[in-house]
Amino acid sequence: VSVTAADFAGSGTIRANGGSSASGAQSGGAGGGGRIALIATSGTVANYTVQAFSGATGNLAGAGTIYEKNAADNGTLIIDNNSLIPQAEIAEDSTPLTGNLNLASVIIRNRGVLALNGVLTASTLTMSTNGAFVSQNDGTHIIDTVTVTGGSNLTAHTRISATDYALRIQAVDVFVDNTSTINLNGKGYRGGFANGSADYAGEAPAGAVRAGGAECYAYALGAGGGGHGGNGAAGTGPHCVAAQAVQVGGTGVDTYDNPTTMGGGGGGTSNNNIYFYSGGSGGGLTVMTVSGTFTNEGTISADGTATASTQGGGAGGGISITANSFEGTGVIRANGGATAPYNAPAGWVVG
């Protein structure tokens, strides 16, 4: 739905909702929300009821986009999914946009997820009622006021190739309430065999030692943990094939006062090169420069991923926050991921 008018009037409904499907043991996929653009060339957009939701039943889909532009501003982008939780397989990418955005405001709410492969420039980014913003590039978003409330989450995209995805924000003020998060857990360098990796060794930044994996004939083995702020622990265990028995822990190359890299991934393992088991991915990276006040009542984390067996755990990631002032009583952490029984080290936190 695209409507351009000098001015808008009325109080009706405009919608482009996805179609529903059957729910049950064999559910169909619901349709995703559509796209709506309302543009006033000399006046303002009226206070309509505007919807671009996923279909209401079946395997739920992503919200569509709603763009409302008054003549005097750069417009508002709204991502609202009516509290419908997208299917896990698409959750991180349920409403993708590509390209740089220059807007007056962005509103993400009610299980809406904006996955932006580009840079956002806006006066306000307001997230509420389980909204999520996923940064899918390595650029710096420039936003005057960032407000994260109601169980919402700011994050970066999971690393699925050699591309780095970090959460970088330049803002005037940032506020995270006590139900919300800036969560970079597992968003760093991939563990061996994790997220499409075909290598035993965990990923690490250039110049660092990668955590080693192991190919064995039994489960009595251990891969190395990823490294970052501290070095990863080496794995141990008998019955390993010599070519894949480099079970060293990873190292890092970052600095304590200016973290710029993600946590290293832990090593993966295999049973006789037939069954493959993923190492934990490292924690991601967030860099924030706040000219005013950074308020954290929630949780900011860049933890490495834990593993259920003896694959190496991911190292903690990087959190770097520079602000004129800090307020709040929340949690900030970058812990290494646990394994059975060895641990990976923590990362770097600077604030």
PDB file of N, CA, C and O in Angstrom, residues 59-131:
ATOM      1  N   ASN A  59       3.273 -21.506  11.489  1.00  0.00           N
ATOM      2  CA  ASN A  59       4.623 -21.092  11.860  1.00  0.00           C
ATOM      3  C   ASN A  59       4.741 -19.602  11.550  1.00  0.00           C
ATOM      4  O   ASN A  59       4.680 -19.206  10.386  1.00  0.00           O
ATOM      5  N   LEU A  60       4.902 -18.807  12.582  1.00  0.00           N
ATOM      6  CA  LEU A  60       4.723 -17.366  12.447  1.00  0.00           C
ATOM      7  C   LEU A  60       5.880 -16.714  11.697  1.00  0.00           C
ATOM      8  O   LEU A  60       7.032 -17.149  11.763  1.00  0.00           O
ATOM      9  N   ALA A  61       5.553 -15.645  10.992  1.00  0.00           N
ATOM     10  CA  ALA A  61       6.487 -14.972  10.093  1.00  0.00           C
ATOM     11  C   ALA A  61       6.890 -13.605  10.659  1.00  0.00           C
ATOM     12  O   ALA A  61       6.538 -13.235  11.778  1.00  0.00           O
ATOM     13  N   GLY A  62       7.627 -12.855   9.848  1.00  0.00           N
ATOM     14  CA  GLY A  62       8.104 -11.546  10.264  1.00  0.00           C
ATOM     15  C   GLY A  62       7.100 -10.448   9.975  1.00  0.00           C
ATOM     16  O   GLY A  62       6.221 -10.567   9.116  1.00  0.00           O
ATOM     17  N   ALA A  63       7.246  -9.353  10.713  1.00  0.00           N
ATOM     18  CA  ALA A  63       6.432  -8.167  10.467  1.00  0.00           C
ATOM     19  C   ALA A  63       6.817  -7.530   9.141  1.00  0.00           C
ATOM     20  O   ALA A  63       7.939  -7.691   8.647  1.00  0.00           O
ATOM     21  N   GLY A  64       5.895  -6.808   8.564  1.00  0.00           N
ATOM     22  CA  GLY A  64       6.203  -5.970   7.422  1.00  0.00           C
ATOM     23  C   GLY A  64       6.729  -4.623   7.884  1.00  0.00           C
ATOM     24  O   GLY A  64       7.120  -4.441   9.039  1.00  0.00           O
ATOM     25  N   THR A  65       6.730  -3.654   6.976  1.00  0.00           N
ATOM     26  CA  THR A  65       7.227  -2.319   7.301  1.00  0.00           C
ATOM     27  C   THR A  65       6.123  -1.290   7.106  1.00  0.00           C
ATOM     28  O   THR A  65       5.323  -1.380   6.179  1.00  0.00           O
ATOM     29  N   ILE A  66       6.116  -0.310   7.994  1.00  0.00           N
ATOM     30  CA  ILE A  66       5.195   0.822   7.899  1.00  0.00           C
ATOM     31  C   ILE A  66       6.038   2.095   7.899  1.00  0.00           C
ATOM     32  O   ILE A  66       6.823   2.333   8.834  1.00  0.00           O
ATOM     33  N   TYR A  67       5.880   2.888   6.855  1.00  0.00           N
ATOM     34  CA  TYR A  67       6.634   4.135   6.729  1.00  0.00           C
ATOM     35  C   TYR A  67       5.646   5.288   6.653  1.00  0.00           C
ATOM     36  O   TYR A  67       4.784   5.325   5.762  1.00  0.00           O
ATOM     37  N   GLU A  68       5.746   6.200   7.608  1.00  0.00           N
ATOM     38  CA  GLU A  68       4.882   7.370   7.650  1.00  0.00           C
ATOM     39  C   GLU A  68       5.752   8.618   7.624  1.00  0.00           C
ATOM     40  O   GLU A  68       6.579   8.832   8.511  1.00  0.00           O
ATOM     41  N   LYS A  69       5.547   9.462   6.594  1.00  0.00           N
ATOM     42  CA  LYS A  69       6.378  10.658   6.446  1.00  0.00           C
ATOM     43  C   LYS A  69       5.516  11.914   6.387  1.00  0.00           C
ATOM     44  O   LYS A  69       4.679  12.069   5.487  1.00  0.00           O
ATOM     45  N   ASN A  70       5.721  12.791   7.355  1.00  0.00           N
ATOM     46  CA  ASN A  70       5.121  14.115   7.304  1.00  0.00           C
ATOM     47  C   ASN A  70       5.988  15.034   6.456  1.00  0.00           C
ATOM     48  O   ASN A  70       7.184  14.794   6.262  1.00  0.00           O
ATOM     49  N   ALA A  71       5.399  16.105   5.971  1.00  0.00           N
ATOM     50  CA  ALA A  71       6.135  17.008   5.078  1.00  0.00           C
ATOM     51  C   ALA A  71       7.366  17.602   5.749  1.00  0.00           C
ATOM     52  O   ALA A  71       8.376  17.865   5.094  1.00  0.00           O
ATOM     53  N   ALA A  72       7.302  17.788   7.064  1.00  0.00           N
ATOM     54  CA  ALA A  72       8.364  18.514   7.757  1.00  0.00           C
ATOM     55  C   ALA A  72       9.446  17.625   8.355  1.00  0.00           C
ATOM     56  O   ALA A  72      10.354  18.133   9.018  1.00  0.00           O
ATOM     57  N   ASP A  73       9.398  16.308   8.151  1.00  0.00           N
ATOM     58  CA  ASP A  73      10.410  15.450   8.758  1.00  0.00           C
ATOM     59  C   ASP A  73      10.877  14.376   7.775  1.00  0.00           C
ATOM     60  O   ASP A  73      10.408  14.309   6.639  1.00  0.00           O
ATOM     61  N   ASN A  74      11.812  13.551   8.249  1.00  0.00           N
ATOM     62  CA  ASN A  74      12.384  12.483   7.418  1.00  0.00           C
ATOM     63  C   ASN A  74      11.627  11.171   7.515  1.00  0.00           C
ATOM     64  O   ASN A  74      12.046  10.173   6.933  1.00  0.00           O
ATOM     65  N   GLY A  75      10.538  11.171   8.257  1.00  0.00           N
ATOM     66  CA  GLY A  75       9.703   9.988   8.293  1.00  0.00           C
ATOM     67  C   GLY A  75      10.009   9.046   9.439  1.00  0.00           C
ATOM     68  O   GLY A  75      11.100   9.052  10.019  1.00  0.00           O
ATOM     69  N   THR A  76       9.011   8.224   9.747  1.00  0.00           N
ATOM     70  CA  THR A  76       9.101   7.226  10.812  1.00  0.00           C
ATOM     71  C   THR A  76       8.920   5.833  10.225  1.00  0.00           C
ATOM     72  O   THR A  76       7.984   5.594   9.461  1.00  0.00           O
ATOM     73  N   LEU A  77       9.826   4.926  10.571  1.00  0.00           N
ATOM     74  CA  LEU A  77       9.725   3.526  10.180  1.00  0.00           C
ATOM     75  C   LEU A  77       9.244   2.733  11.378  1.00  0.00           C
ATOM     76  O   LEU A  77       9.834   2.819  12.469  1.00  0.00           O
ATOM     77  N   ILE A  78       8.170   1.943  11.196  1.00  0.00           N
ATOM     78  CA  ILE A  78       7.587   1.154  12.284  1.00  0.00           C
ATOM     79  C   ILE A  78       7.648  -0.328  11.919  1.00  0.00           C
ATOM     80  O   ILE A  78       7.216  -0.735  10.841  1.00  0.00           O
ATOM     81  N   ILE A  79       8.207  -1.124  12.839  1.00  0.00           N
ATOM     82  CA  ILE A  79       8.233  -2.583  12.713  1.00  0.00           C
ATOM     83  C   ILE A  79       7.443  -3.134  13.903  1.00  0.00           C
ATOM     84  O   ILE A  79       7.901  -3.071  15.044  1.00  0.00           O
ATOM     85  N   ASP A  80       6.252  -3.671  13.640  1.00  0.00           N
ATOM     86  CA  ASP A  80       5.336  -4.100  14.709  1.00  0.00           C
ATOM     87  C   ASP A  80       4.730  -5.432  14.276  1.00  0.00           C
ATOM     88  O   ASP A  80       4.111  -5.519  13.222  1.00  0.00           O
ATOM     89  N   ASN A  81       4.901  -6.480  15.120  1.00  0.00           N
ATOM     90  CA  ASN A  81       4.407  -7.801  14.740  1.00  0.00           C
ATOM     91  C   ASN A  81       3.265  -8.286  15.632  1.00  0.00           C
ATOM     92  O   ASN A  81       3.017  -9.493  15.714  1.00  0.00           O
ATOM     93  N   ASN A  82       2.571  -7.355  16.281  1.00  0.00           N
ATOM     94  CA  ASN A  82       1.368  -7.712  17.036  1.00  0.00           C
ATOM     95  C   ASN A  82       1.649  -8.794  18.081  1.00  0.00           C
ATOM     96  O   ASN A  82       0.804  -9.639  18.376  1.00  0.00           O
ATOM     97  N   SER A  83       2.865  -8.783  18.628  1.00  0.00           N
ATOM     98  CA  SER A  83       3.313  -9.744  19.650  1.00  0.00           C
ATOM     99  C   SER A  83       3.342 -11.188  19.153  1.00  0.00           C
ATOM    100  O   SER A  83       3.328 -12.136  19.950  1.00  0.00           O
ATOM    101  N   LEU A  84       3.422 -11.381  17.828  1.00  0.00           N
ATOM    102  CA  LEU A  84       3.562 -12.714  17.242  1.00  0.00           C
ATOM    103  C   LEU A  84       5.050 -13.037  17.105  1.00  0.00           C
ATOM    104  O   LEU A  84       5.808 -12.271  16.510  1.00  0.00           O
ATOM    105  N   ILE A  85       5.471 -14.177  17.661  1.00  0.00           N
ATOM    106  CA  ILE A  85       6.894 -14.524  17.707  1.00  0.00           C
ATOM    107  C   ILE A  85       7.289 -15.241  16.422  1.00  0.00           C
ATOM    108  O   ILE A  85       6.793 -16.329  16.139  1.00  0.00           O
ATOM    109  N   PRO A  86       8.197 -14.661  15.612  1.00  0.00           N
ATOM    110  CA  PRO A  86       8.576 -15.320  14.351  1.00  0.00           C
ATOM    111  C   PRO A  86       9.222 -16.684  14.595  1.00  0.00           C
ATOM    112  O   PRO A  86       9.862 -16.922  15.624  1.00  0.00           O
ATOM    113  N   GLN A  87       9.039 -17.576  13.638  1.00  0.00           N
ATOM    114  CA  GLN A  87       9.659 -18.903  13.680  1.00  0.00           C
ATOM    115  C   GLN A  87      11.153 -18.771  13.946  1.00  0.00           C
ATOM    116  O   GLN A  87      11.822 -17.875  13.430  1.00  0.00           O
ATOM    117  N   ALA A  88      11.714 -19.665  14.769  1.00  0.00           N
ATOM    118  CA  ALA A  88      13.109 -19.559  15.182  1.00  0.00           C
ATOM    119  C   ALA A  88      14.061 -19.502  13.995  1.00  0.00           C
ATOM    120  O   ALA A  88      15.074 -18.791  14.031  1.00  0.00           O
ATOM    121  N   GLU A  89      13.752 -20.238  12.925  1.00  0.00           N
ATOM    122  CA  GLU A  89      14.651 -20.302  11.772  1.00  0.00           C
ATOM    123  C   GLU A  89      14.801 -18.955  11.066  1.00  0.00           C
ATOM    124  O   GLU A  89      15.778 -18.730  10.346  1.00  0.00           O
ATOM    125  N   ILE A  90      13.856 -18.050  11.236  1.00  0.00           N
ATOM    126  CA  ILE A  90      13.930 -16.746  10.569  1.00  0.00           C
ATOM    127  C   ILE A  90      13.993 -15.590  11.556  1.00  0.00           C
ATOM    128  O   ILE A  90      14.043 -14.434  11.143  1.00  0.00           O
ATOM    129  N   ALA A  91      14.026 -15.886  12.848  1.00  0.00           N
ATOM    130  CA  ALA A  91      13.843 -14.840  13.852  1.00  0.00           C
ATOM    131  C   ALA A  91      14.843 -13.700  13.707  1.00  0.00           C
ATOM    132  O   ALA A  91      14.489 -12.524  13.819  1.00  0.00           O
ATOM    133  N   GLU A  92      16.110 -14.033  13.443  1.00  0.00           N
ATOM    134  CA  GLU A  92      17.144 -13.006  13.372  1.00  0.00           C
ATOM    135  C   GLU A  92      17.025 -12.154  12.112  1.00  0.00           C
ATOM    136  O   GLU A  92      17.531 -11.045  12.062  1.00  0.00           O
ATOM    137  N   ASP A  93      16.353 -12.666  11.098  1.00  0.00           N
ATOM    138  CA  ASP A  93      16.245 -11.976   9.813  1.00  0.00           C
ATOM    139  C   ASP A  93      14.786 -11.767   9.421  1.00  0.00           C
ATOM    140  O   ASP A  93      14.469 -11.657   8.233  1.00  0.00           O
ATOM    141  N   SER A  94      13.878 -11.699  10.389  1.00  0.00           N
ATOM    142  CA  SER A  94      12.462 -11.767  10.038  1.00  0.00           C
ATOM    143  C   SER A  94      11.959 -10.538   9.290  1.00  0.00           C
ATOM    144  O   SER A  94      11.013 -10.627   8.515  1.00  0.00           O
ATOM    145  N   THR A  95      12.567  -9.382   9.490  1.00  0.00           N
ATOM    146  CA  THR A  95      12.243  -8.195   8.683  1.00  0.00           C
ATOM    147  C   THR A  95      13.551  -7.564   8.226  1.00  0.00           C
ATOM    148  O   THR A  95      14.107  -6.695   8.893  1.00  0.00           O
ATOM    149  N   PRO A  96      14.094  -8.014   7.091  1.00  0.00           N
ATOM    150  CA  PRO A  96      15.393  -7.508   6.638  1.00  0.00           C
ATOM    151  C   PRO A  96      15.251  -6.256   5.761  1.00  0.00           C
ATOM    152  O   PRO A  96      14.319  -6.132   4.964  1.00  0.00           O
ATOM    153  N   LEU A  97      16.193  -5.342   5.929  1.00  0.00           N
ATOM    154  CA  LEU A  97      16.304  -4.178   5.054  1.00  0.00           C
ATOM    155  C   LEU A  97      17.766  -4.005   4.683  1.00  0.00           C
ATOM    156  O   LEU A  97      18.656  -4.202   5.520  1.00  0.00           O
ATOM    157  N   THR A  98      18.008  -3.636   3.441  1.00  0.00           N
ATOM    158  CA  THR A  98      19.364  -3.423   2.940  1.00  0.00           C
ATOM    159  C   THR A  98      19.521  -1.987   2.479  1.00  0.00           C
ATOM    160  O   THR A  98      18.652  -1.449   1.784  1.00  0.00           O
ATOM    161  N   GLY A  99      20.607  -1.349   2.875  1.00  0.00           N
ATOM    162  CA  GLY A  99      20.869   0.028   2.484  1.00  0.00           C
ATOM    163  C   GLY A  99      20.839   0.953   3.687  1.00  0.00           C
ATOM    164  O   GLY A  99      20.264   0.648   4.732  1.00  0.00           O
ATOM    165  N   ASN A 100      21.463   2.118   3.538  1.00  0.00           N
ATOM    166  CA  ASN A 100      21.506   3.088   4.618  1.00  0.00           C
ATOM    167  C   ASN A 100      20.147   3.776   4.772  1.00  0.00           C
ATOM    168  O   ASN A 100      19.469   4.068   3.778  1.00  0.00           O
ATOM    169  N   LEU A 101      19.759   4.043   6.021  1.00  0.00           N
ATOM    170  CA  LEU A 101      18.481   4.686   6.322  1.00  0.00           C
ATOM    171  C   LEU A 101      18.731   6.032   6.999  1.00  0.00           C
ATOM    172  O   LEU A 101      19.534   6.123   7.938  1.00  0.00           O
ATOM    173  N   ASN A 102      18.030   7.069   6.552  1.00  0.00           N
ATOM    174  CA  ASN A 102      18.093   8.388   7.173  1.00  0.00           C
ATOM    175  C   ASN A 102      16.669   8.792   7.524  1.00  0.00           C
ATOM    176  O   ASN A 102      15.894   9.189   6.652  1.00  0.00           O
ATOM    177  N   LEU A 103      16.316   8.665   8.806  1.00  0.00           N
ATOM    178  CA  LEU A 103      14.937   8.808   9.238  1.00  0.00           C
ATOM    179  C   LEU A 103      14.845   9.715  10.454  1.00  0.00           C
ATOM    180  O   LEU A 103      15.824   9.934  11.174  1.00  0.00           O
ATOM    181  N   ALA A 104      13.625  10.221  10.689  1.00  0.00           N
ATOM    182  CA  ALA A 104      13.394  10.949  11.931  1.00  0.00           C
ATOM    183  C   ALA A 104      13.370   9.983  13.104  1.00  0.00           C
ATOM    184  O   ALA A 104      13.964  10.247  14.159  1.00  0.00           O
ATOM    185  N   SER A 105      12.687   8.864  12.932  1.00  0.00           N
ATOM    186  CA  SER A 105      12.588   7.921  14.043  1.00  0.00           C
ATOM    187  C   SER A 105      12.341   6.510  13.531  1.00  0.00           C
ATOM    188  O   SER A 105      11.801   6.309  12.438  1.00  0.00           O
ATOM    189  N   VAL A 106      12.746   5.548  14.355  1.00  0.00           N
ATOM    190  CA  VAL A 106      12.472   4.129  14.119  1.00  0.00           C
ATOM    191  C   VAL A 106      11.805   3.589  15.376  1.00  0.00           C
ATOM    192  O   VAL A 106      12.306   3.794  16.492  1.00  0.00           O
ATOM    193  N   ILE A 107      10.679   2.897  15.184  1.00  0.00           N
ATOM    194  CA  ILE A 107       9.938   2.299  16.285  1.00  0.00           C
ATOM    195  C   ILE A 107       9.844   0.799  16.024  1.00  0.00           C
ATOM    196  O   ILE A 107       9.336   0.372  14.987  1.00  0.00           O
ATOM    197  N   ILE A 108      10.359  -0.007  16.958  1.00  0.00           N
ATOM    198  CA  ILE A 108      10.316  -1.467  16.847  1.00  0.00           C
ATOM    199  C   ILE A 108       9.609  -1.989  18.091  1.00  0.00           C
ATOM    200  O   ILE A 108      10.054  -1.732  19.213  1.00  0.00           O
ATOM    201  N   ARG A 109       8.517  -2.718  17.896  1.00  0.00           N
ATOM    202  CA  ARG A 109       7.720  -3.114  19.059  1.00  0.00           C
ATOM    203  C   ARG A 109       6.970  -4.420  18.784  1.00  0.00           C
ATOM    204  O   ARG A 109       6.869  -4.866  17.643  1.00  0.00           O
ATOM    205  N   ASN A 110       6.455  -5.002  19.868  1.00  0.00           N
ATOM    206  CA  ASN A 110       5.536  -6.142  19.769  1.00  0.00           C
ATOM    207  C   ASN A 110       6.101  -7.291  18.926  1.00  0.00           C
ATOM    208  O   ASN A 110       5.471  -7.777  17.998  1.00  0.00           O
ATOM    209  N   ARG A 111       7.324  -7.714  19.287  1.00  0.00           N
ATOM    210  CA  ARG A 111       8.026  -8.821  18.616  1.00  0.00           C
ATOM    211  C   ARG A 111       8.489  -8.479  17.198  1.00  0.00           C
ATOM    212  O   ARG A 111       8.847  -9.377  16.427  1.00  0.00           O
ATOM    213  N   GLY A 112       8.476  -7.225  16.841  1.00  0.00           N
ATOM    214  CA  GLY A 112       9.068  -6.822  15.574  1.00  0.00           C
ATOM    215  C   GLY A 112      10.583  -6.927  15.638  1.00  0.00           C
ATOM    216  O   GLY A 112      11.200  -6.677  16.683  1.00  0.00           O
ATOM    217  N   VAL A 113      11.209  -7.320  14.527  1.00  0.00           N
ATOM    218  CA  VAL A 113      12.659  -7.456  14.440  1.00  0.00           C
ATOM    219  C   VAL A 113      13.133  -6.751  13.171  1.00  0.00           C
ATOM    220  O   VAL A 113      12.721  -7.119  12.068  1.00  0.00           O
ATOM    221  N   LEU A 114      13.987  -5.749  13.323  1.00  0.00           N
ATOM    222  CA  LEU A 114      14.588  -5.090  12.167  1.00  0.00           C
ATOM    223  C   LEU A 114      16.015  -5.566  12.015  1.00  0.00           C
ATOM    224  O   LEU A 114      16.861  -5.334  12.887  1.00  0.00           O
ATOM    225  N   ALA A 115      16.311  -6.271  10.912  1.00  0.00           N
ATOM    226  CA  ALA A 115      17.664  -6.723  10.593  1.00  0.00           C
ATOM    227  C   ALA A 115      18.188  -5.806   9.493  1.00  0.00           C
ATOM    228  O   ALA A 115      17.786  -5.923   8.335  1.00  0.00           O
ATOM    229  N   LEU A 116      19.072  -4.881   9.853  1.00  0.00           N
ATOM    230  CA  LEU A 116      19.510  -3.839   8.929  1.00  0.00           C
ATOM    231  C   LEU A 116      20.919  -4.103   8.418  1.00  0.00           C
ATOM    232  O   LEU A 116      21.879  -4.074   9.186  1.00  0.00           O
ATOM    233  N   ASN A 117      21.018  -4.347   7.111  1.00  0.00           N
ATOM    234  CA  ASN A 117      22.307  -4.440   6.442  1.00  0.00           C
ATOM    235  C   ASN A 117      22.609  -3.072   5.845  1.00  0.00           C
ATOM    236  O   ASN A 117      22.449  -2.836   4.653  1.00  0.00           O
ATOM    237  N   GLY A 118      23.007  -2.168   6.703  1.00  0.00           N
ATOM    238  CA  GLY A 118      23.257  -0.787   6.333  1.00  0.00           C
ATOM    239  C   GLY A 118      23.452   0.014   7.597  1.00  0.00           C
ATOM    240  O   GLY A 118      23.491  -0.517   8.707  1.00  0.00           O
ATOM    241  N   VAL A 119      23.561   1.340   7.451  1.00  0.00           N
ATOM    242  CA  VAL A 119      23.783   2.233   8.586  1.00  0.00           C
ATOM    243  C   VAL A 119      22.529   3.067   8.820  1.00  0.00           C
ATOM    244  O   VAL A 119      21.957   3.629   7.892  1.00  0.00           O
ATOM    245  N   LEU A 120      22.103   3.123  10.076  1.00  0.00           N
ATOM    246  CA  LEU A 120      20.933   3.908  10.460  1.00  0.00           C
ATOM    247  C   LEU A 120      21.368   5.261  11.001  1.00  0.00           C
ATOM    248  O   LEU A 120      22.195   5.339  11.918  1.00  0.00           O
ATOM    249  N   THR A 121      20.780   6.318  10.435  1.00  0.00           N
ATOM    250  CA  THR A 121      20.913   7.667  10.979  1.00  0.00           C
ATOM    251  C   THR A 121      19.516   8.138  11.349  1.00  0.00           C
ATOM    252  O   THR A 121      18.625   8.182  10.490  1.00  0.00           O
ATOM    253  N   ALA A 122      19.294   8.453  12.632  1.00  0.00           N
ATOM    254  CA  ALA A 122      17.949   8.803  13.079  1.00  0.00           C
ATOM    255  C   ALA A 122      18.024   9.645  14.344  1.00  0.00           C
ATOM    256  O   ALA A 122      19.008   9.593  15.093  1.00  0.00           O
ATOM    257  N   SER A 123      16.947  10.402  14.589  1.00  0.00           N
ATOM    258  CA  SER A 123      16.862  11.153  15.842  1.00  0.00           C
ATOM    259  C   SER A 123      16.572  10.220  17.008  1.00  0.00           C
ATOM    260  O   SER A 123      17.127  10.382  18.097  1.00  0.00           O
ATOM    261  N   THR A 124      15.690   9.243  16.786  1.00  0.00           N
ATOM    262  CA  THR A 124      15.343   8.321  17.865  1.00  0.00           C
ATOM    263  C   THR A 124      15.228   6.897  17.349  1.00  0.00           C
ATOM    264  O   THR A 124      14.742   6.657  16.253  1.00  0.00           O
ATOM    265  N   LEU A 125      15.665   5.963  18.182  1.00  0.00           N
ATOM    266  CA  LEU A 125      15.401   4.535  18.008  1.00  0.00           C
ATOM    267  C   LEU A 125      14.705   4.085  19.278  1.00  0.00           C
ATOM    268  O   LEU A 125      15.306   4.101  20.364  1.00  0.00           O
ATOM    269  N   THR A 126      13.430   3.725  19.157  1.00  0.00           N
ATOM    270  CA  THR A 126      12.622   3.367  20.320  1.00  0.00           C
ATOM    271  C   THR A 126      12.170   1.926  20.182  1.00  0.00           C
ATOM    272  O   THR A 126      11.483   1.564  19.226  1.00  0.00           O
ATOM    273  N   MET A 127      12.543   1.102  21.160  1.00  0.00           N
ATOM    274  CA  MET A 127      12.215  -0.320  21.136  1.00  0.00           C
ATOM    275  C   MET A 127      11.415  -0.652  22.380  1.00  0.00           C
ATOM    276  O   MET A 127      11.791  -0.273  23.497  1.00  0.00           O
ATOM    277  N   SER A 128      10.307  -1.373  22.201  1.00  0.00           N
ATOM    278  CA  SER A 128       9.451  -1.722  23.332  1.00  0.00           C
ATOM    279  C   SER A 128       8.764  -3.053  23.074  1.00  0.00           C
ATOM    280  O   SER A 128       8.660  -3.503  21.932  1.00  0.00           O
ATOM    281  N   THR A 129       8.294  -3.676  24.148  1.00  0.00           N
ATOM    282  CA  THR A 129       7.515  -4.915  24.097  1.00  0.00           C
ATOM    283  C   THR A 129       8.177  -5.953  23.195  1.00  0.00           C
ATOM    284  O   THR A 129       7.643  -6.369  22.177  1.00  0.00           O
ATOM    285  N   ASN A 130       9.415  -6.334  23.588  1.00  0.00           N
ATOM    286  CA  ASN A 130      10.147  -7.422  22.913  1.00  0.00           C
ATOM    287  C   ASN A 130      10.525  -7.101  21.469  1.00  0.00           C
ATOM    288  O   ASN A 130      10.569  -7.993  20.626  1.00  0.00           O
ATOM    289  N   GLY A 131      10.812  -5.857  21.195  1.00  0.00           N
ATOM    290  CA  GLY A 131      11.359  -5.504  19.888  1.00  0.00           C
ATOM    291  C   GLY A 131      12.840  -5.835  19.813  1.00  0.00           C
ATOM    292  O   GLY A 131      13.519  -5.993  20.835  1.00  0.00           O
TER     293      GLY A 131
END
